[in-house]
Amino acid sequence: MLVTKGIWKNFGKLSALKDVNIEFKEKGIIAIIGPNGAGKTTLVNVITGALREDSGKINLDGKEINRLPPHARIRMGISRTFQIPRPFSNLTVLENIRIGSLFSGNSNKREIEEDTERIMKLLGIKSIEGKQAGKLNTEERRLVDLGRALASRPKYIFIDEMGAGLAEGEVISLSKLIKKIQIEEEMSLIYVGHVMKLVKELESPVAVFSEGSPIFQGSFEEVISNDEIIKLYLGDRYAKN
Ligand SMILES: Nc1ncnc2c1ncn2[C@@H]1O[C@H](COP(=O)(O)OP(=O)(O)O)[C@@H](O)[C@H]1O
Ligand SMILES: [Mg+2]
């Protein structure tokens, strides 16, 4: 179990995270949604160690991990993708994914090759394994970043805003891919975003963030019928009371 207790993160006068208490189970999908600026990416940054919180605790299976640098947290099984992926542009797709394996701390060459192959097949990028990452389109870059994150053998994987800017058909295939990844790789998958259609398709529990805190957790249906959340997304005039 991955747990945050009373996490605060301030940027000057702005509190990007305000007393965040949230639990992530060992298996399954959870979606974190919320308007732009709600603190979703900051939460991912703090949990993965890219940013230090101002106060609060992060526990993984009962161990406090607050002081560990990102690479140590990756070894313990906490991995992430980036909103703007930056693969090593002069390396190939295959080499970029293999790098993720090296971060896992696994030094068994055969297992690393197997992981790399399996992940490229799972993500449908085996056919471009030799392509230089610098020549990839946006969609391919996102998949390679996801592959890199999967290759470190995560127990918890945070996928940040992968659905932004996709057409409806692409949203459905991305949600299918996310479900397949969670089932085949058997980890806890935390999907962070604000594309409601994608969240609906995931059919997972949803946590809604607003102004730095989780304000609601429930099913997608519960979220879209909650008056406070309708106000948050659409403004007061759409709410029933
Ligand atoms: N490195 C930073 N420096 C200053 N302000 C930041 C920084 N990162 C995020 N913020 C601010 O913190 C708030 C939360 O941002 P973010 O976590 O990116 O939100 P979300 O991912 O939900 O859109 C926003 O007001 C944003 O402008
Ligand atoms: Mg964000």
PDB file of C-alpha atoms and ligand atoms in Angstrom:
ATOM      1  CA  MET A   1       0.000   0.000   0.000  1.00  0.00           C
ATOM      2  CA  LEU A   2       1.174   3.512  -0.873  1.00  0.00           C
ATOM      3  CA  VAL A   3      -0.124   6.147   1.509  1.00  0.00           C
ATOM      4  CA  THR A   4       0.282   9.915   1.872  1.00  0.00           C
ATOM      5  CA  LYS A   5      -0.438  11.537   5.221  1.00  0.00           C
ATOM      6  CA  GLY A   6      -0.995  15.262   5.551  1.00  0.00           C
ATOM      7  CA  ILE A   7       1.093  16.327   2.557  1.00  0.00           C
ATOM      8  CA  TRP A   8       1.563  20.065   2.039  1.00  0.00           C
ATOM      9  CA  LYS A   9       3.490  21.640  -0.820  1.00  0.00           C
ATOM     10  CA  ASN A  10       3.736  25.407  -1.227  1.00  0.00           C
ATOM     11  CA  PHE A  11       5.103  27.466  -4.106  1.00  0.00           C
ATOM     12  CA  GLY A  12       5.575  30.855  -2.485  1.00  0.00           C
ATOM     13  CA  LYS A  13       2.154  31.907  -1.232  1.00  0.00           C
ATOM     14  CA  LEU A  14       0.325  29.281  -3.272  1.00  0.00           C
ATOM     15  CA  SER A  15      -0.417  25.936  -1.617  1.00  0.00           C
ATOM     16  CA  ALA A  16      -0.396  23.454  -4.494  1.00  0.00           C
ATOM     17  CA  LEU A  17      -1.094  20.571  -2.070  1.00  0.00           C
ATOM     18  CA  LYS A  18      -3.121  21.080   1.116  1.00  0.00           C
ATOM     19  CA  ASP A  19      -3.157  18.283   3.654  1.00  0.00           C
ATOM     20  CA  VAL A  20      -3.399  15.459   1.114  1.00  0.00           C
ATOM     21  CA  ASN A  21      -4.344  12.103   2.628  1.00  0.00           C
ATOM     22  CA  ILE A  22      -4.741   9.439  -0.015  1.00  0.00           C
ATOM     23  CA  GLU A  23      -4.205   5.683  -0.275  1.00  0.00           C
ATOM     24  CA  PHE A  24      -3.292   3.656  -3.333  1.00  0.00           C
ATOM     25  CA  LYS A  25      -4.017  -0.070  -3.202  1.00  0.00           C
ATOM     26  CA  GLU A  26      -1.587  -2.663  -4.530  1.00  0.00           C
ATOM     27  CA  LYS A  27      -3.605  -3.669  -7.584  1.00  0.00           C
ATOM     28  CA  GLY A  28      -6.137  -2.016  -9.835  1.00  0.00           C
ATOM     29  CA  ILE A  29      -6.759   1.319 -11.496  1.00  0.00           C
ATOM     30  CA  ILE A  30      -7.653   4.625  -9.890  1.00  0.00           C
ATOM     31  CA  ALA A  31      -8.225   7.836 -11.824  1.00  0.00           C
ATOM     32  CA  ILE A  32      -7.271  11.212 -10.356  1.00  0.00           C
ATOM     33  CA  ILE A  33      -9.127  14.047 -12.013  1.00  0.00           C
ATOM     34  CA  GLY A  34      -9.527  17.749 -11.378  1.00  0.00           C
ATOM     35  CA  PRO A  35      -9.306  21.080 -13.171  1.00  0.00           C
ATOM     36  CA  ASN A  36      -6.011  22.526 -14.388  1.00  0.00           C
ATOM     37  CA  GLY A  37      -3.929  23.704 -11.473  1.00  0.00           C
ATOM     38  CA  ALA A  38      -5.665  21.426  -8.936  1.00  0.00           C
ATOM     39  CA  GLY A  39      -2.314  19.965  -7.854  1.00  0.00           C
ATOM     40  CA  LYS A  40      -2.437  16.603  -9.624  1.00  0.00           C
ATOM     41  CA  THR A  41       1.026  16.768 -11.191  1.00  0.00           C
ATOM     42  CA  THR A  42       2.479  18.241  -7.993  1.00  0.00           C
ATOM     43  CA  LEU A  43       1.174  15.187  -6.120  1.00  0.00           C
ATOM     44  CA  VAL A  44       2.875  12.894  -8.650  1.00  0.00           C
ATOM     45  CA  ASN A  45       6.080  14.924  -8.325  1.00  0.00           C
ATOM     46  CA  VAL A  46       6.047  14.666  -4.545  1.00  0.00           C
ATOM     47  CA  ILE A  47       5.250  10.934  -4.443  1.00  0.00           C
ATOM     48  CA  THR A  48       7.939  10.088  -6.995  1.00  0.00           C
ATOM     49  CA  GLY A  49      10.515  12.338  -5.323  1.00  0.00           C
ATOM     50  CA  ALA A  50      10.903  14.906  -8.105  1.00  0.00           C
ATOM     51  CA  LEU A  51       9.790  17.546  -5.563  1.00  0.00           C
ATOM     52  CA  ARG A  52      10.169  17.589  -1.783  1.00  0.00           C
ATOM     53  CA  GLU A  53       6.946  18.219   0.177  1.00  0.00           C
ATOM     54  CA  ASP A  54       6.962  20.914   2.873  1.00  0.00           C
ATOM     55  CA  SER A  55       5.389  18.565   5.388  1.00  0.00           C
ATOM     56  CA  GLY A  56       3.606  15.244   5.633  1.00  0.00           C
ATOM     57  CA  LYS A  57       4.577  11.615   5.181  1.00  0.00           C
ATOM     58  CA  ILE A  58       4.709   9.162   2.295  1.00  0.00           C
ATOM     59  CA  ASN A  59       4.698   5.478   3.214  1.00  0.00           C
ATOM     60  CA  LEU A  60       5.244   2.492   0.960  1.00  0.00           C
ATOM     61  CA  ASP A  61       4.342  -0.820   2.598  1.00  0.00           C
ATOM     62  CA  GLY A  62       4.836   0.780   5.989  1.00  0.00           C
ATOM     63  CA  LYS A  63       8.246   2.298   5.165  1.00  0.00           C
ATOM     64  CA  GLU A  64       8.688   6.038   5.109  1.00  0.00           C
ATOM     65  CA  ILE A  65      10.121   7.056   1.732  1.00  0.00           C
ATOM     66  CA  ASN A  66      10.061  10.872   2.024  1.00  0.00           C
ATOM     67  CA  ARG A  67      13.815  11.267   2.056  1.00  0.00           C
ATOM     68  CA  LEU A  68      14.598   8.878  -0.765  1.00  0.00           C
ATOM     69  CA  PRO A  69      15.689  10.288  -4.141  1.00  0.00           C
ATOM     70  CA  PRO A  70      13.608   9.408  -7.242  1.00  0.00           C
ATOM     71  CA  HIS A  71      15.894   6.578  -8.402  1.00  0.00           C
ATOM     72  CA  ALA A  72      15.582   4.826  -5.034  1.00  0.00           C
ATOM     73  CA  ARG A  73      11.795   5.148  -5.197  1.00  0.00           C
ATOM     74  CA  ILE A  74      11.829   3.651  -8.720  1.00  0.00           C
ATOM     75  CA  ARG A  75      13.744   0.657  -7.343  1.00  0.00           C
ATOM     76  CA  MET A  76      11.090   0.263  -4.677  1.00  0.00           C
ATOM     77  CA  GLY A  77       8.463   0.163  -7.427  1.00  0.00           C
ATOM     78  CA  ILE A  78       7.191   3.727  -7.901  1.00  0.00           C
ATOM     79  CA  SER A  79       7.288   4.799 -11.529  1.00  0.00           C
ATOM     80  CA  ARG A  80       5.715   7.545 -13.650  1.00  0.00           C
ATOM     81  CA  THR A  81       5.228   8.966 -17.099  1.00  0.00           C
ATOM     82  CA  PHE A  82       5.579  12.650 -17.961  1.00  0.00           C
ATOM     83  CA  GLN A  83       3.020  15.121 -19.338  1.00  0.00           C
ATOM     84  CA  ILE A  84       5.688  16.151 -21.819  1.00  0.00           C
ATOM     85  CA  PRO A  85       7.798  13.056 -22.514  1.00  0.00           C
ATOM     86  CA  ARG A  86      11.460  13.614 -23.273  1.00  0.00           C
ATOM     87  CA  PRO A  87      13.005  10.342 -24.428  1.00  0.00           C
ATOM     88  CA  PHE A  88      16.708  10.282 -25.299  1.00  0.00           C
ATOM     89  CA  SER A  89      16.353  11.525 -28.846  1.00  0.00           C
ATOM     90  CA  ASN A  90      19.548   9.971 -30.220  1.00  0.00           C
ATOM     91  CA  LEU A  91      18.659   6.516 -28.866  1.00  0.00           C
ATOM     92  CA  THR A  92      16.204   4.084 -30.457  1.00  0.00           C
ATOM     93  CA  VAL A  93      12.801   3.115 -29.121  1.00  0.00           C
ATOM     94  CA  LEU A  94      14.214  -0.191 -27.869  1.00  0.00           C
ATOM     95  CA  GLU A  95      17.173   1.488 -26.158  1.00  0.00           C
ATOM     96  CA  ASN A  96      14.927   4.025 -24.439  1.00  0.00           C
ATOM     97  CA  ILE A  97      12.761   1.265 -22.991  1.00  0.00           C
ATOM     98  CA  ARG A  98      15.759  -0.783 -21.929  1.00  0.00           C
ATOM     99  CA  ILE A  99      16.952   2.235 -19.924  1.00  0.00           C
ATOM    100  CA  GLY A 100      13.801   1.914 -17.840  1.00  0.00           C
ATOM    101  CA  SER A 101      14.828  -1.667 -17.041  1.00  0.00           C
ATOM    102  CA  LEU A 102      18.233  -0.541 -15.844  1.00  0.00           C
ATOM    103  CA  PHE A 103      16.547   1.776 -13.316  1.00  0.00           C
ATOM    104  CA  SER A 104      14.722  -1.183 -11.757  1.00  0.00           C
ATOM    105  CA  GLY A 105      17.979  -2.432 -10.273  1.00  0.00           C
ATOM    106  CA  ASN A 106      17.570  -5.722 -12.100  1.00  0.00           C
ATOM    107  CA  SER A 107      20.897  -6.726 -13.662  1.00  0.00           C
ATOM    108  CA  ASN A 108      19.787  -9.998 -15.247  1.00  0.00           C
ATOM    109  CA  LYS A 109      20.411  -9.361 -18.967  1.00  0.00           C
ATOM    110  CA  ARG A 110      18.022 -12.026 -20.188  1.00  0.00           C
ATOM    111  CA  GLU A 111      15.195 -10.701 -18.020  1.00  0.00           C
ATOM    112  CA  ILE A 112      15.889  -7.160 -19.218  1.00  0.00           C
ATOM    113  CA  GLU A 113      15.658  -8.282 -22.852  1.00  0.00           C
ATOM    114  CA  GLU A 114      12.442 -10.200 -22.097  1.00  0.00           C
ATOM    115  CA  ASP A 115      10.887  -7.228 -20.311  1.00  0.00           C
ATOM    116  CA  THR A 116      11.801  -4.900 -23.181  1.00  0.00           C
ATOM    117  CA  GLU A 117      10.317  -7.243 -25.808  1.00  0.00           C
ATOM    118  CA  ARG A 118       7.147  -7.904 -23.842  1.00  0.00           C
ATOM    119  CA  ILE A 119       6.519  -4.211 -23.200  1.00  0.00           C
ATOM    120  CA  MET A 120       7.097  -3.192 -26.822  1.00  0.00           C
ATOM    121  CA  LYS A 121       4.585  -5.831 -27.921  1.00  0.00           C
ATOM    122  CA  LEU A 122       2.073  -4.812 -25.249  1.00  0.00           C
ATOM    123  CA  LEU A 123       2.264  -1.166 -26.357  1.00  0.00           C
ATOM    124  CA  GLY A 124       2.249  -2.000 -30.078  1.00  0.00           C
ATOM    125  CA  ILE A 125       5.612  -0.348 -30.756  1.00  0.00           C
ATOM    126  CA  LYS A 126       7.673  -3.433 -31.634  1.00  0.00           C
ATOM    127  CA  SER A 127       7.538  -2.455 -35.324  1.00  0.00           C
ATOM    128  CA  ILE A 128       9.344   0.828 -34.604  1.00  0.00           C
ATOM    129  CA  GLU A 129      11.902  -0.564 -32.155  1.00  0.00           C
ATOM    130  CA  GLY A 130      14.811   0.624 -34.300  1.00  0.00           C
ATOM    131  CA  LYS A 131      13.481   4.135 -34.877  1.00  0.00           C
ATOM    132  CA  GLN A 132      15.377   7.029 -33.314  1.00  0.00           C
ATOM    133  CA  ALA A 133      13.318   8.622 -30.560  1.00  0.00           C
ATOM    134  CA  GLY A 134      14.024  12.082 -31.966  1.00  0.00           C
ATOM    135  CA  LYS A 135      12.009  11.142 -35.063  1.00  0.00           C
ATOM    136  CA  LEU A 136       8.894   9.921 -33.248  1.00  0.00           C
ATOM    137  CA  ASN A 137       5.524  11.657 -33.381  1.00  0.00           C
ATOM    138  CA  THR A 138       3.744  12.796 -30.195  1.00  0.00           C
ATOM    139  CA  GLU A 139       1.728   9.604 -29.817  1.00  0.00           C
ATOM    140  CA  GLU A 140       4.797   7.385 -30.268  1.00  0.00           C
ATOM    141  CA  ARG A 141       6.799   9.492 -27.811  1.00  0.00           C
ATOM    142  CA  ARG A 142       4.071   9.018 -25.195  1.00  0.00           C
ATOM    143  CA  LEU A 143       4.095   5.257 -25.734  1.00  0.00           C
ATOM    144  CA  VAL A 144       7.883   5.092 -25.442  1.00  0.00           C
ATOM    145  CA  ASP A 145       7.726   7.075 -22.212  1.00  0.00           C
ATOM    146  CA  LEU A 146       5.079   4.671 -20.930  1.00  0.00           C
ATOM    147  CA  GLY A 147       7.298   1.743 -21.996  1.00  0.00           C
ATOM    148  CA  ARG A 148      10.247   3.230 -20.134  1.00  0.00           C
ATOM    149  CA  ALA A 149       8.106   3.601 -17.014  1.00  0.00           C
ATOM    150  CA  LEU A 150       6.786   0.017 -17.301  1.00  0.00           C
ATOM    151  CA  ALA A 151      10.243  -1.439 -17.823  1.00  0.00           C
ATOM    152  CA  SER A 152      11.299  -0.505 -14.296  1.00  0.00           C
ATOM    153  CA  ARG A 153       8.871  -3.164 -13.017  1.00  0.00           C
ATOM    154  CA  PRO A 154       6.626  -0.779 -11.095  1.00  0.00           C
ATOM    155  CA  LYS A 155       4.276  -1.752  -8.317  1.00  0.00           C
ATOM    156  CA  TYR A 156       2.696   1.687  -8.697  1.00  0.00           C
ATOM    157  CA  ILE A 157       2.692   3.550 -11.996  1.00  0.00           C
ATOM    158  CA  PHE A 158       1.479   7.141 -12.300  1.00  0.00           C
ATOM    159  CA  ILE A 159       0.362   8.066 -15.810  1.00  0.00           C
ATOM    160  CA  ASP A 160       0.096  11.846 -16.075  1.00  0.00           C
ATOM    161  CA  GLU A 161      -2.322  13.384 -18.630  1.00  0.00           C
ATOM    162  CA  MET A 162      -1.788  10.905 -21.428  1.00  0.00           C
ATOM    163  CA  GLY A 163      -5.216  11.510 -22.935  1.00  0.00           C
ATOM    164  CA  ALA A 164      -4.927  15.253 -23.523  1.00  0.00           C
ATOM    165  CA  GLY A 165      -5.613  16.328 -27.096  1.00  0.00           C
ATOM    166  CA  LEU A 166      -6.823  12.942 -28.366  1.00  0.00           C
ATOM    167  CA  ALA A 167      -9.759  12.322 -30.686  1.00  0.00           C
ATOM    168  CA  GLU A 168     -12.651  10.195 -29.368  1.00  0.00           C
ATOM    169  CA  GLY A 169     -11.544   6.980 -31.088  1.00  0.00           C
ATOM    170  CA  GLU A 170      -8.022   7.426 -29.721  1.00  0.00           C
ATOM    171  CA  VAL A 171      -9.423   7.947 -26.216  1.00  0.00           C
ATOM    172  CA  ILE A 172     -11.179   4.582 -26.408  1.00  0.00           C
ATOM    173  CA  SER A 173      -8.097   2.746 -27.629  1.00  0.00           C
ATOM    174  CA  LEU A 174      -5.982   4.422 -24.930  1.00  0.00           C
ATOM    175  CA  SER A 175      -8.432   3.372 -22.208  1.00  0.00           C
ATOM    176  CA  LYS A 176      -8.363  -0.211 -23.533  1.00  0.00           C
ATOM    177  CA  LEU A 177      -4.566  -0.138 -23.516  1.00  0.00           C
ATOM    178  CA  ILE A 178      -4.458   1.176 -19.935  1.00  0.00           C
ATOM    179  CA  LYS A 179      -6.792  -1.601 -18.758  1.00  0.00           C
ATOM    180  CA  LYS A 180      -4.760  -4.226 -20.604  1.00  0.00           C
ATOM    181  CA  ILE A 181      -1.508  -2.962 -19.097  1.00  0.00           C
ATOM    182  CA  GLN A 182      -2.952  -3.113 -15.596  1.00  0.00           C
ATOM    183  CA  ILE A 183      -4.212  -6.668 -16.085  1.00  0.00           C
ATOM    184  CA  GLU A 184      -1.119  -8.057 -17.827  1.00  0.00           C
ATOM    185  CA  GLU A 185       1.509  -6.320 -15.708  1.00  0.00           C
ATOM    186  CA  GLU A 186      -0.556  -6.585 -12.496  1.00  0.00           C
ATOM    187  CA  MET A 187       0.331  -3.328 -10.807  1.00  0.00           C
ATOM    188  CA  SER A 188      -1.472  -0.402  -9.277  1.00  0.00           C
ATOM    189  CA  LEU A 189      -2.093   2.087 -12.054  1.00  0.00           C
ATOM    190  CA  ILE A 190      -2.917   5.687 -11.209  1.00  0.00           C
ATOM    191  CA  TYR A 191      -4.282   7.572 -14.184  1.00  0.00           C
ATOM    192  CA  VAL A 192      -4.048  11.351 -13.783  1.00  0.00           C
ATOM    193  CA  GLY A 193      -5.999  13.539 -16.149  1.00  0.00           C
ATOM    194  CA  HIS A 194      -8.980  15.648 -16.956  1.00  0.00           C
ATOM    195  CA  VAL A 195     -10.413  13.955 -20.035  1.00  0.00           C
ATOM    196  CA  MET A 196     -13.748  12.739 -18.596  1.00  0.00           C
ATOM    197  CA  LYS A 197     -14.490  10.431 -21.519  1.00  0.00           C
ATOM    198  CA  LEU A 198     -11.289   8.513 -20.824  1.00  0.00           C
ATOM    199  CA  VAL A 199     -12.012   8.290 -17.107  1.00  0.00           C
ATOM    200  CA  LYS A 200     -15.503   6.955 -17.878  1.00  0.00           C
ATOM    201  CA  GLU A 201     -14.045   4.270 -20.150  1.00  0.00           C
ATOM    202  CA  LEU A 202     -11.594   3.152 -17.441  1.00  0.00           C
ATOM    203  CA  GLU A 203     -14.550   2.119 -15.221  1.00  0.00           C
ATOM    204  CA  SER A 204     -12.329   2.605 -12.177  1.00  0.00           C
ATOM    205  CA  PRO A 205     -12.721   4.447  -8.879  1.00  0.00           C
ATOM    206  CA  VAL A 206     -12.137   8.183  -9.256  1.00  0.00           C
ATOM    207  CA  ALA A 207     -10.560  10.716  -6.881  1.00  0.00           C
ATOM    208  CA  VAL A 208     -11.395  14.344  -7.624  1.00  0.00           C
ATOM    209  CA  PHE A 209      -8.857  17.048  -6.783  1.00  0.00           C
ATOM    210  CA  SER A 210      -9.686  20.698  -6.325  1.00  0.00           C
ATOM    211  CA  GLU A 211      -7.360  23.452  -5.138  1.00  0.00           C
ATOM    212  CA  GLY A 212      -4.765  21.107  -3.722  1.00  0.00           C
ATOM    213  CA  SER A 213      -6.880  18.452  -1.989  1.00  0.00           C
ATOM    214  CA  PRO A 214      -8.931  15.389  -2.835  1.00  0.00           C
ATOM    215  CA  ILE A 215     -12.547  16.501  -2.336  1.00  0.00           C
ATOM    216  CA  PHE A 216     -14.369  13.361  -3.427  1.00  0.00           C
ATOM    217  CA  GLN A 217     -13.795   9.673  -4.121  1.00  0.00           C
ATOM    218  CA  GLY A 218     -16.269   7.382  -5.802  1.00  0.00           C
ATOM    219  CA  SER A 219     -17.309   5.754  -9.051  1.00  0.00           C
ATOM    220  CA  PHE A 220     -17.501   7.746 -12.290  1.00  0.00           C
ATOM    221  CA  GLU A 221     -21.311   7.762 -12.022  1.00  0.00           C
ATOM    222  CA  GLU A 222     -21.129   9.114  -8.465  1.00  0.00           C
ATOM    223  CA  VAL A 223     -18.684  11.805  -9.591  1.00  0.00           C
ATOM    224  CA  ILE A 224     -20.814  13.061 -12.462  1.00  0.00           C
ATOM    225  CA  SER A 225     -23.961  13.173 -10.358  1.00  0.00           C
ATOM    226  CA  ASN A 226     -22.297  15.054  -7.475  1.00  0.00           C
ATOM    227  CA  ASP A 227     -23.439  18.658  -7.307  1.00  0.00           C
ATOM    228  CA  GLU A 228     -20.174  20.045  -5.903  1.00  0.00           C
ATOM    229  CA  ILE A 229     -18.226  18.485  -8.746  1.00  0.00           C
ATOM    230  CA  ILE A 230     -20.647  19.708 -11.400  1.00  0.00           C
ATOM    231  CA  LYS A 231     -20.136  23.224 -10.029  1.00  0.00           C
ATOM    232  CA  LEU A 232     -16.387  22.757 -10.060  1.00  0.00           C
ATOM    233  CA  TYR A 233     -16.302  21.779 -13.714  1.00  0.00           C
ATOM    234  CA  LEU A 234     -19.218  23.657 -15.206  1.00  0.00           C
ATOM    235  CA  GLY A 235     -19.962  26.545 -12.863  1.00  0.00           C
ATOM    236  CA  ASP A 236     -22.831  27.212 -10.449  1.00  0.00           C
ATOM    237  CA  ARG A 237     -25.578  27.547 -13.047  1.00  0.00           C
ATOM    238  CA  TYR A 238     -25.341  23.856 -14.032  1.00  0.00           C
ATOM    239  CA  ALA A 239     -25.781  22.533 -10.512  1.00  0.00           C
ATOM    240  CA  LYS A 240     -29.223  21.485  -9.271  1.00  0.00           C
ATOM    241  CA  ASN A 241     -28.975  23.477  -6.034  1.00  0.00           C
TER     242      ASN A 241
HETATM  243  N1  LIG B   1       7.393  24.432 -10.030  1.00  0.00           N
HETATM  244  C1  LIG B   1       6.373  25.252  -9.748  1.00  0.00           C
HETATM  245  N2  LIG B   1       6.595  26.524  -9.328  1.00  0.00           N
HETATM  246  C2  LIG B   1       5.566  27.328  -9.013  1.00  0.00           C
HETATM  247  N3  LIG B   1       4.274  26.984  -9.085  1.00  0.00           N
HETATM  248  C3  LIG B   1       3.991  25.731  -9.494  1.00  0.00           C
HETATM  249  C4  LIG B   1       5.015  24.810  -9.841  1.00  0.00           C
HETATM  250  N4  LIG B   1       4.425  23.643 -10.219  1.00  0.00           N
HETATM  251  C5  LIG B   1       3.102  23.834 -10.097  1.00  0.00           C
HETATM  252  N5  LIG B   1       2.833  25.085  -9.672  1.00  0.00           N
HETATM  253  C6  LIG B   1       1.494  25.624  -9.388  1.00  0.00           C
HETATM  254  O1  LIG B   1       0.853  24.737  -8.505  1.00  0.00           O
HETATM  255  C7  LIG B   1      -0.522  24.572  -8.845  1.00  0.00           C
HETATM  256  C8  LIG B   1      -0.801  23.111  -9.130  1.00  0.00           C
HETATM  257  O2  LIG B   1      -0.176  22.774 -10.358  1.00  0.00           O
HETATM  258  P1  LIG B   1      -0.200  21.302 -10.958  1.00  0.00           P
HETATM  259  O3  LIG B   1       0.173  20.347  -9.885  1.00  0.00           O
HETATM  260  O4  LIG B   1       0.639  21.311 -12.178  1.00  0.00           O
HETATM  261  O5  LIG B   1      -1.727  21.130 -11.331  1.00  0.00           O
HETATM  262  P2  LIG B   1      -2.461  20.071 -12.292  1.00  0.00           P
HETATM  263  O6  LIG B   1      -1.500  19.017 -12.662  1.00  0.00           O
HETATM  264  O7  LIG B   1      -3.619  19.576 -11.490  1.00  0.00           O
HETATM  265  O8  LIG B   1      -2.945  20.859 -13.481  1.00  0.00           O
HETATM  266  C9  LIG B   1      -0.777  25.498 -10.040  1.00  0.00           C
HETATM  267  O9  LIG B   1      -1.283  26.720  -9.549  1.00  0.00           O
HETATM  268  C10 LIG B   1       0.607  25.695 -10.625  1.00  0.00           C
HETATM  269  O10 LIG B   1       0.704  26.914 -11.290  1.00  0.00           O
HETATM  270 MG    MG B   2      -0.818  18.302 -14.498  1.00  0.00          MG
END
